[in-house]
Tab-separated table of C-alpha atoms in Angstrom:
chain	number	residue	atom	x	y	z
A	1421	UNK	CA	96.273	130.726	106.776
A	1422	UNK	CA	97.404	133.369	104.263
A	1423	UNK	CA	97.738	137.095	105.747
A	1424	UNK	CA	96.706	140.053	103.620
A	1425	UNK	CA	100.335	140.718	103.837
A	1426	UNK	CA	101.574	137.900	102.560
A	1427	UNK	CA	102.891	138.198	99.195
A	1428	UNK	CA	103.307	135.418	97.190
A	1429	UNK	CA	106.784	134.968	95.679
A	1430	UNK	CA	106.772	132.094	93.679
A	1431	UNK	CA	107.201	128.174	93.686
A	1432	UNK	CA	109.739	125.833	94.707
A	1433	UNK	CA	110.601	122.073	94.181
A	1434	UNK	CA	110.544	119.679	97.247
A	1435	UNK	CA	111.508	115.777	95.954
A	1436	UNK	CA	109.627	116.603	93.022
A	1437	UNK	CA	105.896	118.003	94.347
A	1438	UNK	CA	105.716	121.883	94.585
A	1439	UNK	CA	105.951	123.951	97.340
A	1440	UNK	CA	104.719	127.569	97.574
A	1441	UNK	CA	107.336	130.367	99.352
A	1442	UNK	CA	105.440	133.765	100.772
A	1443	UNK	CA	107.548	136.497	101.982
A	1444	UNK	CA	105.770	137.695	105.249
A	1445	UNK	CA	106.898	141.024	106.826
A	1446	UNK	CA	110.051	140.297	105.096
A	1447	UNK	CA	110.773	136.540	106.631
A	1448	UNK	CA	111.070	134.012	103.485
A	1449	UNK	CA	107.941	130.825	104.356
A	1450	UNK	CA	107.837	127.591	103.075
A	1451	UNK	CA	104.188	126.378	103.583
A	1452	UNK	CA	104.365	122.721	104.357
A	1453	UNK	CA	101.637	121.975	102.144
A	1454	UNK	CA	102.712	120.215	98.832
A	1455	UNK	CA	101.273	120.066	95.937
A	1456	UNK	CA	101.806	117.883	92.619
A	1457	UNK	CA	103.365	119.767	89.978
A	1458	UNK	CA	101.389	121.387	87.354
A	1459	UNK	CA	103.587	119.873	84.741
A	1460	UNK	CA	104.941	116.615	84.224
A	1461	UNK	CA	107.364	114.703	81.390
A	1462	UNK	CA	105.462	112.770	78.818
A	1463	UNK	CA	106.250	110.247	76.322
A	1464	UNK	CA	104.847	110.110	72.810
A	1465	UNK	CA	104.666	106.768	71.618
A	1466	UNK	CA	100.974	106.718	69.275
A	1467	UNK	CA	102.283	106.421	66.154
A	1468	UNK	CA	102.427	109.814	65.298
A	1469	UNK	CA	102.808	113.735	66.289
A	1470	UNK	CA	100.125	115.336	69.104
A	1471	UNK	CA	99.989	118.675	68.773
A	1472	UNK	CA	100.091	121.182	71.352
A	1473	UNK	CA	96.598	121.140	73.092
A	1474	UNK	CA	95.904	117.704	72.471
A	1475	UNK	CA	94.115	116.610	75.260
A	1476	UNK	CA	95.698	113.069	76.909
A	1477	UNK	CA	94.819	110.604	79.129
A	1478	UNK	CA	97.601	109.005	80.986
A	1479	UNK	CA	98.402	104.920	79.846
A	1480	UNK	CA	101.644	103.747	81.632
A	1481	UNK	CA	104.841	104.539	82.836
A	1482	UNK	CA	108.213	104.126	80.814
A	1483	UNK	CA	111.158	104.017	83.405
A	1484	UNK	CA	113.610	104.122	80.731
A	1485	UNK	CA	112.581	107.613	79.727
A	1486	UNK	CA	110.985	108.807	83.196
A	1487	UNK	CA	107.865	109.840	81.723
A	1488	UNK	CA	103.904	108.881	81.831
A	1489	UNK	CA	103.163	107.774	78.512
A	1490	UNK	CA	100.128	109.624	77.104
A	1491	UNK	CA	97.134	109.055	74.968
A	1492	UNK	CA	94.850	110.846	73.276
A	1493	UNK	CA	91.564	111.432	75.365
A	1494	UNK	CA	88.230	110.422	74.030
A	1495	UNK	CA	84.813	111.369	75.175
A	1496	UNK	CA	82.782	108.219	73.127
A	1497	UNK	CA	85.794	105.821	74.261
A	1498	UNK	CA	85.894	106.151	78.217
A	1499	UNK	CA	88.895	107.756	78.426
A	1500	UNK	CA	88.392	111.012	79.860
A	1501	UNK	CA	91.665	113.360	79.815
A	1502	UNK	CA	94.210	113.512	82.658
A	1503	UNK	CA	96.493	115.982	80.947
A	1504	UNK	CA	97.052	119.045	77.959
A	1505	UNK	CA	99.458	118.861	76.333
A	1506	UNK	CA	101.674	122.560	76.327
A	1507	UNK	CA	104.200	121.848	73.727
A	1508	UNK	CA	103.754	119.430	70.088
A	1509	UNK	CA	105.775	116.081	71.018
A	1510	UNK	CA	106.401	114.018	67.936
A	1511	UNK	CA	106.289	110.128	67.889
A	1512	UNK	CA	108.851	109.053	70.234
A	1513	UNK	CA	109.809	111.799	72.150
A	1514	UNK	CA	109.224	113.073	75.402
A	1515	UNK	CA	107.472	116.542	76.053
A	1516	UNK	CA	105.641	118.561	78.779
A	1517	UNK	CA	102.092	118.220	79.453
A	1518	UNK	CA	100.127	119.847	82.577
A	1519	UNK	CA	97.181	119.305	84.631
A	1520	UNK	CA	96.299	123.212	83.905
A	1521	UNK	CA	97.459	125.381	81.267
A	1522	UNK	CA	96.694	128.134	78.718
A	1523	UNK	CA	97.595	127.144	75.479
A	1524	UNK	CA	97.781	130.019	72.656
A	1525	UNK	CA	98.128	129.875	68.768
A	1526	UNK	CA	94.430	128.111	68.662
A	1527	UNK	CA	91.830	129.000	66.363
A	1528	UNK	CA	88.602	129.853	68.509
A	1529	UNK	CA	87.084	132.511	66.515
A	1530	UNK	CA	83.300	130.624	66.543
A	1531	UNK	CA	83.729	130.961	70.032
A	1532	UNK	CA	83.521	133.558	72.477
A	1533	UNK	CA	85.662	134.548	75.503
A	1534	UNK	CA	84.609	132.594	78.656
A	1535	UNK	CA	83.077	130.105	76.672
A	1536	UNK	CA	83.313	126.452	78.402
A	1537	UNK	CA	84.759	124.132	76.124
A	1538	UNK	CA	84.324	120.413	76.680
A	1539	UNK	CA	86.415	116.864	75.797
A	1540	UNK	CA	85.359	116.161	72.186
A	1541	UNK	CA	84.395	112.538	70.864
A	1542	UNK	CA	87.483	113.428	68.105
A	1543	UNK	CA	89.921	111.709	69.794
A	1544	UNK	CA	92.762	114.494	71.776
A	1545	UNK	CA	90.492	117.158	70.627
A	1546	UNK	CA	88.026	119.717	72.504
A	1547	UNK	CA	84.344	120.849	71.048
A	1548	UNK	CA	82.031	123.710	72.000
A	1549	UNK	CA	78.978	121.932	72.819
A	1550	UNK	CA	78.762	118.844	75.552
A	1551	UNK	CA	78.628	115.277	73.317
A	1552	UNK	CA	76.073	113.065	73.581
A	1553	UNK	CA	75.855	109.299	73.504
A	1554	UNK	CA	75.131	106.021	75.738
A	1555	UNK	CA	78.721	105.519	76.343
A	1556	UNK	CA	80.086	109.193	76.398
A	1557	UNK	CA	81.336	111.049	78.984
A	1558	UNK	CA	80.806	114.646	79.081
A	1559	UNK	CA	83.831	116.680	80.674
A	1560	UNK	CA	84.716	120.428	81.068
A	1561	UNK	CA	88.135	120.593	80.044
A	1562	UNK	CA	88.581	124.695	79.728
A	1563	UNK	CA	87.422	128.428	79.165
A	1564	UNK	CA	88.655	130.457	76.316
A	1565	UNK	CA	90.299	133.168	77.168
A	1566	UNK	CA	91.301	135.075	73.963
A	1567	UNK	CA	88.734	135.144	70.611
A	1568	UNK	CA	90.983	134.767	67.493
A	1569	UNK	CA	91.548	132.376	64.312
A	1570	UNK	CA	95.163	132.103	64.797
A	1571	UNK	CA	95.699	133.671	68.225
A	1572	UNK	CA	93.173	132.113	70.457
A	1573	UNK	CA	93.754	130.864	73.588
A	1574	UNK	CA	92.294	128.239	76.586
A	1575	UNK	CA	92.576	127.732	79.829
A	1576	UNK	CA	92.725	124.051	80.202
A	1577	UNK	CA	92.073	122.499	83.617
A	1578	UNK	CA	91.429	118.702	82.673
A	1579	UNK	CA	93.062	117.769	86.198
A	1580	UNK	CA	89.969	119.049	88.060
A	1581	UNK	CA	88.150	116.212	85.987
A	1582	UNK	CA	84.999	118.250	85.896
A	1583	UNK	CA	82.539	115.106	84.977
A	1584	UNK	CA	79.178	116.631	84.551
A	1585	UNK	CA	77.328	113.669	82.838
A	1586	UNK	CA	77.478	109.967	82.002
A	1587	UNK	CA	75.869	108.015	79.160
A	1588	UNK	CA	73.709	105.208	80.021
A	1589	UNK	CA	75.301	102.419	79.108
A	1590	UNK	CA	77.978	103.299	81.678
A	1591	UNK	CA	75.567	102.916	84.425
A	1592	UNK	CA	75.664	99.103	85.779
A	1593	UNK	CA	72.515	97.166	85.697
A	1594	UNK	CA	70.367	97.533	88.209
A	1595	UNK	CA	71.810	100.559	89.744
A	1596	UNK	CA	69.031	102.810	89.249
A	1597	UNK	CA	65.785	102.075	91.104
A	1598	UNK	CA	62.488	103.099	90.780
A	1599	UNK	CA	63.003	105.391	93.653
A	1600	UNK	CA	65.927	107.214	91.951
A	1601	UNK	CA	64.249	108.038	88.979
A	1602	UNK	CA	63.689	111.881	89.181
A	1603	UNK	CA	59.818	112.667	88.983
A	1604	UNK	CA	58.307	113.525	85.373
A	1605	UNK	CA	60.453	110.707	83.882
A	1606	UNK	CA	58.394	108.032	84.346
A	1607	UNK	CA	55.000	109.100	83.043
A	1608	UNK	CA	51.710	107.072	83.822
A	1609	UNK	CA	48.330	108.099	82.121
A	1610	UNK	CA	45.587	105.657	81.771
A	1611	UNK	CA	43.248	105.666	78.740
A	1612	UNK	CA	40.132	103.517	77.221
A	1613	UNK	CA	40.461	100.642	75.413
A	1614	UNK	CA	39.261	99.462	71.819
A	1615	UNK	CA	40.346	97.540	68.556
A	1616	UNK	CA	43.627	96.549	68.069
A	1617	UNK	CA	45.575	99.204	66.324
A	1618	UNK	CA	46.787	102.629	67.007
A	1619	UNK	CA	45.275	104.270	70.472
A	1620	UNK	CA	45.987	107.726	71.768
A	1621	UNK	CA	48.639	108.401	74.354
A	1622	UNK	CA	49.148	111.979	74.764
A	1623	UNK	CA	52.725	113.541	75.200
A	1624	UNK	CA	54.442	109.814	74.424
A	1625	UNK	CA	57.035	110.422	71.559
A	1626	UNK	CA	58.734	107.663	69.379
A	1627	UNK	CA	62.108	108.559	71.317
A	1628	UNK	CA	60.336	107.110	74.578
A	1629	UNK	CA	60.849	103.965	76.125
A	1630	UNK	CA	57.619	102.013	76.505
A	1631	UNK	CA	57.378	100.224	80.244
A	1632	UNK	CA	53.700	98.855	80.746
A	1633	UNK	CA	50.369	98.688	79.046
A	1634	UNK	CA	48.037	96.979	81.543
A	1635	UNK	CA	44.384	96.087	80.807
A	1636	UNK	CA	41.884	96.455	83.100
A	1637	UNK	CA	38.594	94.644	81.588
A	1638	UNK	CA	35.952	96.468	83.877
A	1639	UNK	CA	33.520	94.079	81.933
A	1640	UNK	CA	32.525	91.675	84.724
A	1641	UNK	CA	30.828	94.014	87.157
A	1642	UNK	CA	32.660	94.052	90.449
A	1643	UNK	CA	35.413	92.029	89.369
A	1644	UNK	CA	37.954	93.601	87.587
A	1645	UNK	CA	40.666	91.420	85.302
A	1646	UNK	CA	44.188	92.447	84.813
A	1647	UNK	CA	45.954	91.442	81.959
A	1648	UNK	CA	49.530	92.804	80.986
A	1649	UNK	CA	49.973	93.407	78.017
A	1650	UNK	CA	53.072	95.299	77.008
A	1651	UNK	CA	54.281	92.762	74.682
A	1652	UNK	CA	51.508	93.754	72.282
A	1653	UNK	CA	52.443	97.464	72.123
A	1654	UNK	CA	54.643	99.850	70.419
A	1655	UNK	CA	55.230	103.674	70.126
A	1656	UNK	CA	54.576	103.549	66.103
A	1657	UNK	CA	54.490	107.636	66.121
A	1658	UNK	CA	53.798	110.783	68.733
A	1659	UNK	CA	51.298	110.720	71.016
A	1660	UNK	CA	50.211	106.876	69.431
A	1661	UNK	CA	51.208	103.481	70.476
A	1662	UNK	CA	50.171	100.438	68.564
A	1663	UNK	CA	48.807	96.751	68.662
A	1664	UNK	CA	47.893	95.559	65.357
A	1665	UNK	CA	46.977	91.865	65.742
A	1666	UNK	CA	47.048	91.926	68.982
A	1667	UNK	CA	44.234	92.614	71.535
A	1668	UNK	CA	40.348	93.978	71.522
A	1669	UNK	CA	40.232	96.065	75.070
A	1670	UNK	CA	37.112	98.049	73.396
A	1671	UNK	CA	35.333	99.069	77.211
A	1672	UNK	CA	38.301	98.221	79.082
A	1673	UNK	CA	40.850	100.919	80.580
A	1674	UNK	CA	44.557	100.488	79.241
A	1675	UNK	CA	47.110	101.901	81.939
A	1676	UNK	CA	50.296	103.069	79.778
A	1677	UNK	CA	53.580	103.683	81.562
A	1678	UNK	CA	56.345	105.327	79.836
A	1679	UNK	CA	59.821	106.721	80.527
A	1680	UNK	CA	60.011	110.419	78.949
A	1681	UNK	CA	63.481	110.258	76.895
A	1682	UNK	CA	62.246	113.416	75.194
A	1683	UNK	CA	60.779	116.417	77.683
């Protein structure tokens, strides 16, 4: 527990993990609690130069150098970042890259302080607004902290590995159930049949995925038939779905369930 009159004094090494040393009411304290270093060796070894604030993932170990050997971090390739780099490390060398840092000399004047900046889909780099994609990650990566075309800085914190969304295709099959699904994706609306061609679906948009059309031919009196026929239909534009050549349900009710990629 730290006491309002504790005062914090610093940091010292312990076999390599950090340990924090308080003064309290003059007596030097060593909490017992250690933490990994902010900073660790890295070796370069891509090809070419990363420049300070390249973000990294880490992709070995070299024992001859005593280093992680880094890569630059990519949101559309999987490879979200472990590290920042703090220092430009050419091809080759070692250098010093941290789990949190501010790095200065940046140029964030479209941005504003206290801006959230996120792990770019430009490999090493950082971007403004979350990316998008099936197979990207999205991940926080840092605040700015100072406005400026030549003197801006960030905060980095890629270490906390703040993962705030997936893409889809990085979601294994069959791992999301009906039940999961959060209500007002999957929309249901039934409407009436008729010639095969375009019919009415209200709210569907061509950046919808199309689940079930089911027919329900009310023609027989009490009976009613249920065909499915989803393999007729398309979304050919909003609000319309389409099945040229394919069915007359003209009296029959059509039962069309979509997923809402769009709201």
């Amino acid at each position: 527990m730290v006491l309002p009159t504790q005062r914090l004094e610093g940091s010292v090494a312990v076999d390599g993990l950090k340990a924090k040393k308080f003064y309290l009411n003059g007596t030097e304290i060593t909490t017992d609690m250690l933490l990994p270093p902010e900073e660790v060796t890295v070796l370069n070894n891509t090809g070419g130069s990363l420049a300070a604030g390249t973000l990294v993932y880490i992709a070995g170990y070299n024992s001859t150098a005593g280093a992680y050997i880094v890569a630059p971090a990519d949101a559309d390739g999987r490879l979200i970042a472990d590290l920042v780099l703090t220092e430009t490390i050419a091809d080759g060398d070692t250098g010093v890259a941290a789990r949190e840092a501010v790095v200065t000399g940046l140029n964030t004047n479209s941005l504003n302080v206290g801006d959230l900046v996120y792990l770019s889909k430009s490999a090493g780099g950082y971007t403004a607004s979350a990316p998008t994609g099936a197979d990207v990650v999205q991940q926080i990566v840092g605040t700015v902290t100072a406005k400026s075309s030549t003197a801006g800085a960030i905060k980095f914190f890629p270490g906390d590995k703040k993962i705030i969304a997936i893409g889809s295709s990085l979601i294994e099959d069959g791992a999301v159930t009906f039940p999961k699904v959060a209500a007002g994706v999957i929309k249901t609306t039934v409407i009436a049949g008729g010639s095969a061609g375009n019919h009415t679906v209200t709210g569907i948009a061509t950046g919808d995925q199309l689940v079930a059309v089911i027919q329900f031919d009310i023609s027989t009196g009490s009976v009613v038939n249920v065909a499915d026929l989803t393999s007729q239909f398309t979304i050919s534009a909003a609000n319309t779905i389409n099945n040229t050549g394919g069915s007359d349900t003209t009296g029959d009710k059509l039962m069309v369930i979509y997923q809402d990629r769009t709201a």
